[in-house]
Short mmCIF file of C-alpha atoms in Angstrom, two decimals:
data_model
loop_
_atom_site.label_atom_id
_atom_site.label_comp_id
_atom_site.label_asym_id
_atom_site.label_seq_id
_atom_site.Cartn_x
_atom_site.Cartn_y
_atom_site.Cartn_z
CA MET I 1 1.13 -7.96 -12.72
CA ASN I 2 2.97 -5.84 -10.13
CA LEU I 3 1.36 -3.59 -7.77
CA VAL I 4 0.28 0.01 -9.43
CA ILE I 5 -0.93 2.85 -7.52
CA THR I 6 -2.92 5.65 -9.06
CA THR I 7 -3.73 9.01 -6.65
CA ARG I 8 -6.90 10.99 -6.94
CA ARG I 9 -7.87 13.99 -4.79
CA LEU I 10 -11.19 14.60 -3.70
CA ASP I 11 -10.90 17.64 -1.65
CA ASP I 12 -8.48 17.28 1.17
CA VAL I 13 -9.24 13.31 0.78
CA LEU I 14 -6.51 11.22 -1.43
CA VAL I 15 -8.20 7.97 -3.10
CA LEU I 16 -5.07 5.35 -3.84
CA ASP I 17 -6.39 3.24 -6.59
CA LEU I 18 -4.36 -0.20 -6.00
CA SER I 19 -3.98 -2.45 -8.62
CA GLY I 20 -2.07 -5.78 -9.06
CA ARG I 21 -0.25 -7.94 -6.22
CA ILE I 22 0.49 -6.69 -2.81
CA THR I 23 3.07 -9.41 -1.73
CA MET I 24 6.39 -9.59 -0.01
CA GLY I 25 8.82 -7.39 -1.82
CA GLU I 26 7.93 -4.66 -4.42
CA GLY I 27 4.59 -4.87 -3.59
CA THR I 28 4.20 -3.82 -0.51
CA LEU I 29 7.66 -1.36 -0.93
CA VAL I 30 5.80 0.48 -3.65
CA LEU I 31 2.83 0.96 -0.96
CA ARG I 32 5.06 2.13 1.92
CA ASN I 33 7.05 4.47 -0.28
CA ARG I 34 4.06 5.62 -1.51
CA ILE I 35 2.12 6.31 1.56
CA ARG I 36 5.22 7.90 3.05
CA GLU I 37 5.48 10.31 0.06
CA LEU I 38 1.92 11.72 0.75
CA LEU I 39 2.57 11.93 4.26
CA LEU I 40 5.59 14.13 3.46
CA ASP I 41 3.32 15.98 1.01
CA GLY I 42 1.19 16.75 4.22
CA ASN I 43 -1.59 14.82 3.40
CA SER I 44 -3.23 13.14 5.98
CA LYS I 45 -6.71 11.27 4.90
CA PHE I 46 -6.41 8.45 2.78
CA LEU I 47 -8.82 5.58 1.37
CA LEU I 48 -7.10 2.73 -0.34
CA ASN I 49 -9.45 1.38 -3.15
CA LEU I 50 -8.57 -2.40 -3.51
CA ALA I 51 -11.10 -3.42 -6.09
CA ASP I 52 -8.11 -4.21 -8.47
CA VAL I 53 -6.11 -6.16 -5.81
CA SER I 54 -5.74 -9.54 -7.38
CA TYR I 55 -3.67 -11.09 -4.94
CA ILE I 56 -2.32 -10.58 -1.49
CA ASP I 57 -0.47 -12.50 1.09
CA SER I 58 0.31 -12.07 4.81
CA SER I 59 3.20 -9.41 3.98
CA GLY I 60 0.37 -7.67 2.06
CA LEU I 61 -1.80 -7.53 4.77
CA GLY I 62 1.22 -6.46 7.09
CA GLU I 63 1.84 -3.50 4.69
CA LEU I 64 -1.92 -2.48 5.12
CA VAL I 65 -1.45 -2.92 9.14
CA THR I 66 1.77 -0.79 8.71
CA SER I 67 0.24 1.93 6.48
CA PHE I 68 -2.66 2.69 8.78
CA THR I 69 -0.10 2.54 11.91
CA THR I 70 2.07 5.48 10.24
CA VAL I 71 -1.08 7.53 9.18
CA ARG I 72 -2.72 7.12 12.44
CA ASN I 73 0.88 8.09 14.04
CA GLN I 74 0.98 11.04 12.20
CA HIS I 75 -2.40 11.90 13.26
CA GLY I 76 -4.29 10.84 10.16
CA HIS I 77 -6.82 8.48 9.05
CA LEU I 78 -6.88 5.77 6.55
CA LYS I 79 -9.70 3.41 5.40
CA LEU I 80 -10.23 0.68 3.06
CA LEU I 81 -12.45 0.66 -0.02
CA ASN I 82 -13.70 -2.05 -2.17
CA LEU I 83 -12.47 -5.32 -0.89
CA THR I 84 -12.29 -8.31 -3.30
CA THR I 85 -13.85 -11.40 -1.72
CA ARG I 86 -10.45 -12.65 -1.31
CA VAL I 87 -8.82 -9.86 0.65
CA HIS I 88 -12.18 -9.42 2.33
CA ASP I 89 -11.87 -13.33 3.53
CA LEU I 90 -8.38 -12.82 4.86
CA LEU I 91 -8.81 -9.88 7.00
CA GLN I 92 -12.07 -11.60 8.40
CA ILE I 93 -9.65 -14.59 9.08
CA THR I 94 -6.71 -12.40 10.36
CA LYS I 95 -9.67 -10.22 12.38
CA LEU I 96 -8.26 -7.07 10.83
CA LEU I 97 -11.87 -6.28 9.78
CA THR I 98 -11.88 -5.24 13.36
CA VAL I 99 -9.20 -2.41 12.78
CA PHE I 100 -9.91 -1.08 9.43
CA ASP I 101 -12.68 1.08 8.49
CA VAL I 102 -14.26 -0.91 5.25
CA TYR I 103 -16.57 0.64 2.45
CA THR I 104 -18.51 -0.35 -0.47
CA SER I 105 -19.15 3.23 -1.50
CA GLU I 106 -16.34 5.71 -2.35
CA THR I 107 -19.05 8.59 -1.95
CA GLU I 108 -19.68 7.37 1.95
CA ALA I 109 -16.23 6.66 2.46
CA VAL I 110 -14.85 10.13 1.13
CA LYS I 111 -17.98 11.51 3.24
CA SER I 112 -16.83 9.60 6.46
CA LEU I 113 -13.09 11.07 6.26
CA ARG I 114 -14.17 14.88 5.44
CA MET E 1 -13.96 -43.05 -7.41
CA ALA E 2 -13.26 -41.70 -10.44
CA GLU E 3 -9.40 -41.82 -10.14
CA LYS E 4 -7.09 -42.12 -7.29
CA VAL E 5 -3.85 -41.97 -9.08
CA ALA E 6 -1.57 -39.35 -7.56
CA LYS E 7 0.12 -36.78 -9.60
CA VAL E 8 3.46 -35.64 -7.79
CA PHE E 9 5.15 -32.35 -8.50
CA ALA E 10 8.31 -31.38 -6.59
CA LEU E 11 10.98 -28.73 -6.65
CA THR E 12 14.10 -27.45 -5.15
CA ILE E 13 15.33 -24.01 -4.43
CA PRO E 14 18.03 -21.95 -3.20
CA SER E 15 17.07 -19.97 -0.40
CA ALA E 16 16.36 -16.41 -1.88
CA LEU E 17 13.63 -14.75 -2.19
CA GLU E 18 14.31 -14.10 -6.00
CA GLU E 19 13.00 -17.55 -6.16
CA MET E 20 9.68 -16.95 -5.50
CA GLU E 21 8.46 -16.36 -9.22
CA ARG E 22 9.67 -20.06 -9.56
CA VAL E 23 7.68 -21.27 -6.81
CA ARG E 24 4.63 -19.29 -8.05
CA ALA E 25 5.33 -21.11 -11.52
CA PHE E 26 5.70 -24.45 -10.09
CA VAL E 27 2.40 -23.89 -8.23
CA GLU E 28 0.38 -22.61 -11.46
CA ASP E 29 1.66 -25.69 -13.24
CA ALA E 30 0.81 -28.31 -10.67
CA THR E 31 -2.83 -27.07 -9.93
CA ARG E 32 -3.37 -26.17 -14.16
CA ARG E 33 -2.13 -30.07 -14.50
CA SER E 34 -4.35 -31.22 -11.18
CA GLY E 35 -7.24 -29.56 -13.16
CA PHE E 36 -8.07 -27.55 -10.34
CA ASP E 37 -10.52 -24.22 -10.40
CA GLU E 38 -9.38 -20.88 -9.87
CA GLU E 39 -10.63 -20.48 -6.33
CA LEU E 40 -8.69 -23.47 -5.27
CA SER E 41 -5.94 -22.92 -7.22
CA HIS E 42 -5.50 -19.74 -5.54
CA TRP E 43 -5.89 -20.86 -1.98
CA ILE E 44 -3.26 -23.33 -2.77
CA ASP E 45 -0.88 -20.79 -4.22
CA LEU E 46 -1.23 -18.69 -1.11
CA SER E 47 -0.67 -21.30 0.93
CA VAL E 48 2.73 -22.50 -0.62
CA ASN E 49 3.52 -18.87 -0.87
CA GLU E 50 3.26 -18.24 2.55
CA SER E 51 5.42 -21.66 3.79
CA ALA E 52 8.06 -21.16 1.19
CA ILE E 53 8.76 -17.63 2.31
CA ASN E 54 8.41 -18.40 5.96
CA ALA E 55 11.12 -21.57 4.61
CA ILE E 56 13.77 -19.15 3.22
CA VAL E 57 13.19 -16.36 5.59
CA HIS E 58 12.79 -17.61 9.26
CA GLY E 59 13.92 -21.82 8.39
CA ASN E 60 17.13 -20.84 6.30
CA ARG E 61 17.72 -17.10 6.97
CA GLN E 62 17.93 -16.59 3.45
CA ASP E 63 21.32 -18.36 3.50
CA PRO E 64 21.69 -19.35 -0.46
CA GLY E 65 24.01 -22.82 0.35
CA LYS E 66 20.86 -23.99 1.71
CA THR E 67 17.76 -25.07 -0.07
CA VAL E 68 14.07 -25.46 0.15
CA PHE E 69 12.27 -28.67 -0.95
CA LEU E 70 8.48 -28.25 -1.92
CA GLN E 71 6.26 -31.29 -3.55
CA ILE E 72 2.66 -31.01 -4.15
CA THR E 73 0.73 -34.18 -4.20
CA THR E 74 -2.66 -34.26 -5.77
CA ASN E 75 -5.75 -36.81 -6.73
CA ASP E 76 -9.62 -35.90 -7.27
CA HIS E 77 -9.86 -35.99 -3.34
CA ALA E 78 -6.72 -34.34 -1.61
CA ILE E 79 -3.89 -32.21 -1.97
CA GLU E 80 -0.77 -32.83 0.30
CA ILE E 81 1.93 -29.97 0.07
CA ILE E 82 5.47 -30.73 1.67
CA ILE E 83 7.54 -27.65 2.15
CA GLU E 84 11.27 -28.68 3.72
CA ASP E 85 13.80 -26.51 5.03
CA GLU E 86 17.45 -26.96 5.99
CA GLY E 87 16.98 -24.43 9.19
CA ALA E 88 17.44 -24.49 13.02
CA GLY E 89 14.14 -25.76 13.47
CA PHE E 90 10.63 -23.68 13.97
CA GLU E 91 7.72 -23.99 16.58
CA MET E 92 4.65 -23.04 15.19
CA CYS E 93 3.39 -22.60 19.04
CA ASP E 94 6.00 -19.92 19.12
CA VAL E 95 4.21 -17.46 17.00
CA PRO E 96 2.37 -15.55 18.92
CA ASP E 97 -1.47 -15.21 17.78
CA PRO E 98 -1.84 -12.51 15.36
CA THR E 99 -5.54 -12.17 16.29
CA ASN E 100 -4.93 -11.07 19.77
CA ILE E 101 -5.44 -7.46 20.50
CA GLU E 102 -1.64 -6.77 21.51
CA ASN E 103 -0.65 -8.52 18.32
CA ILE E 104 -3.27 -7.39 16.20
CA LEU E 105 -1.13 -4.34 14.68
CA ARG E 106 2.04 -6.08 13.94
CA PRO E 107 3.02 -6.26 10.65
CA SER E 108 4.02 -9.87 10.39
CA GLY E 109 3.20 -13.16 12.03
CA ARG E 110 -0.15 -14.06 10.00
CA GLY E 111 1.45 -16.46 7.59
CA ILE E 112 0.53 -19.81 9.77
CA LEU E 113 -3.14 -18.40 10.59
CA ILE E 114 -3.79 -18.39 6.62
CA ILE E 115 -2.64 -21.56 6.33
CA ARG E 116 -4.75 -23.06 8.99
CA SER E 117 -7.58 -21.48 7.99
CA PHE E 118 -7.45 -22.91 4.63
CA MET E 119 -6.39 -26.37 4.90
CA ASP E 120 -7.41 -29.65 6.68
CA GLU E 121 -4.10 -30.52 8.70
CA VAL E 122 -1.14 -28.86 9.09
CA ASP E 123 1.49 -30.40 10.87
CA LEU E 124 5.50 -29.48 11.52
CA SER E 125 8.59 -31.92 12.36
CA LYS E 126 11.90 -32.28 11.48
CA SER E 127 13.30 -32.67 8.17
CA HIS E 128 15.97 -35.30 7.25
CA SER E 129 18.38 -32.28 7.64
CA GLY E 130 17.31 -31.22 11.05
CA GLY E 131 15.12 -28.56 9.73
CA CYS E 132 11.35 -28.12 9.33
CA ARG E 133 9.38 -30.28 7.55
CA LEU E 134 5.58 -28.65 7.14
CA ARG E 135 3.05 -30.69 5.77
CA MET E 136 -0.25 -29.60 4.72
CA PHE E 137 -3.40 -31.70 3.66
CA LYS E 138 -6.76 -30.79 2.40
CA ARG E 139 -9.58 -32.78 1.31
CA ILE E 140 -11.31 -31.45 -1.85
CA GLY E 141 -13.91 -34.09 -2.32
CA ASP E 142 -16.07 -36.60 -0.20
CA GLN E 143 -14.25 -39.86 -1.42
CA ASP E 144 -11.11 -41.40 0.57
CA PRO E 145 -8.23 -39.11 0.69
CA LEU E 146 -4.60 -39.83 -1.03
#
């Protein structure tokens, strides 16, 4: 299943519910384009909910990093929510857990972004 | 030893990223017919995915006239995966450590690290065509391997 992104707004925080695969090609492109669109619309606080991400490869991890740096370069914030065990393992292996703020509670994550 | 008869699965693809769907189906078939559980199958799939993309993109530079050869050999105790391209060669040590602070925000360069984290052995040598031959090996039991 290719990547599907559903966007919810909680005050000034945008929660992006990601579902499917983040892999080289369409998956990474969908995420990149969505983040850019939302930044152009003036948004700056993003929470990526990865609970339904079934598969991510190194290109997908790279796209998460690109999203993080793109948002940060626009003086915004991007945090991660609900990592699956596999995604968590990959972030640990690649030491990207030192880059991202990761939450298991949406309430806490949103609170940290306000 | 329950079984030491090896199953061998092989696929040759042109160097195009569109072929990755075929690679996925190939790995799914190999892991299913080998009787591997979902978790093991996932990490095999990821390792083959990463190395096949490397072979297509960095090895063969997406030249449709060049091919990538994939072979998965399994038994009850081990898995051996070989990926060969027809490119100009690739040195794993040339890939900067993606976990170093100066590289941590780079968008690429994590594939080999992911493969090494799962596999017991990862070796790179020259293929018959002069390109790269990546061999990955994983023990899955306490018995003698392949």
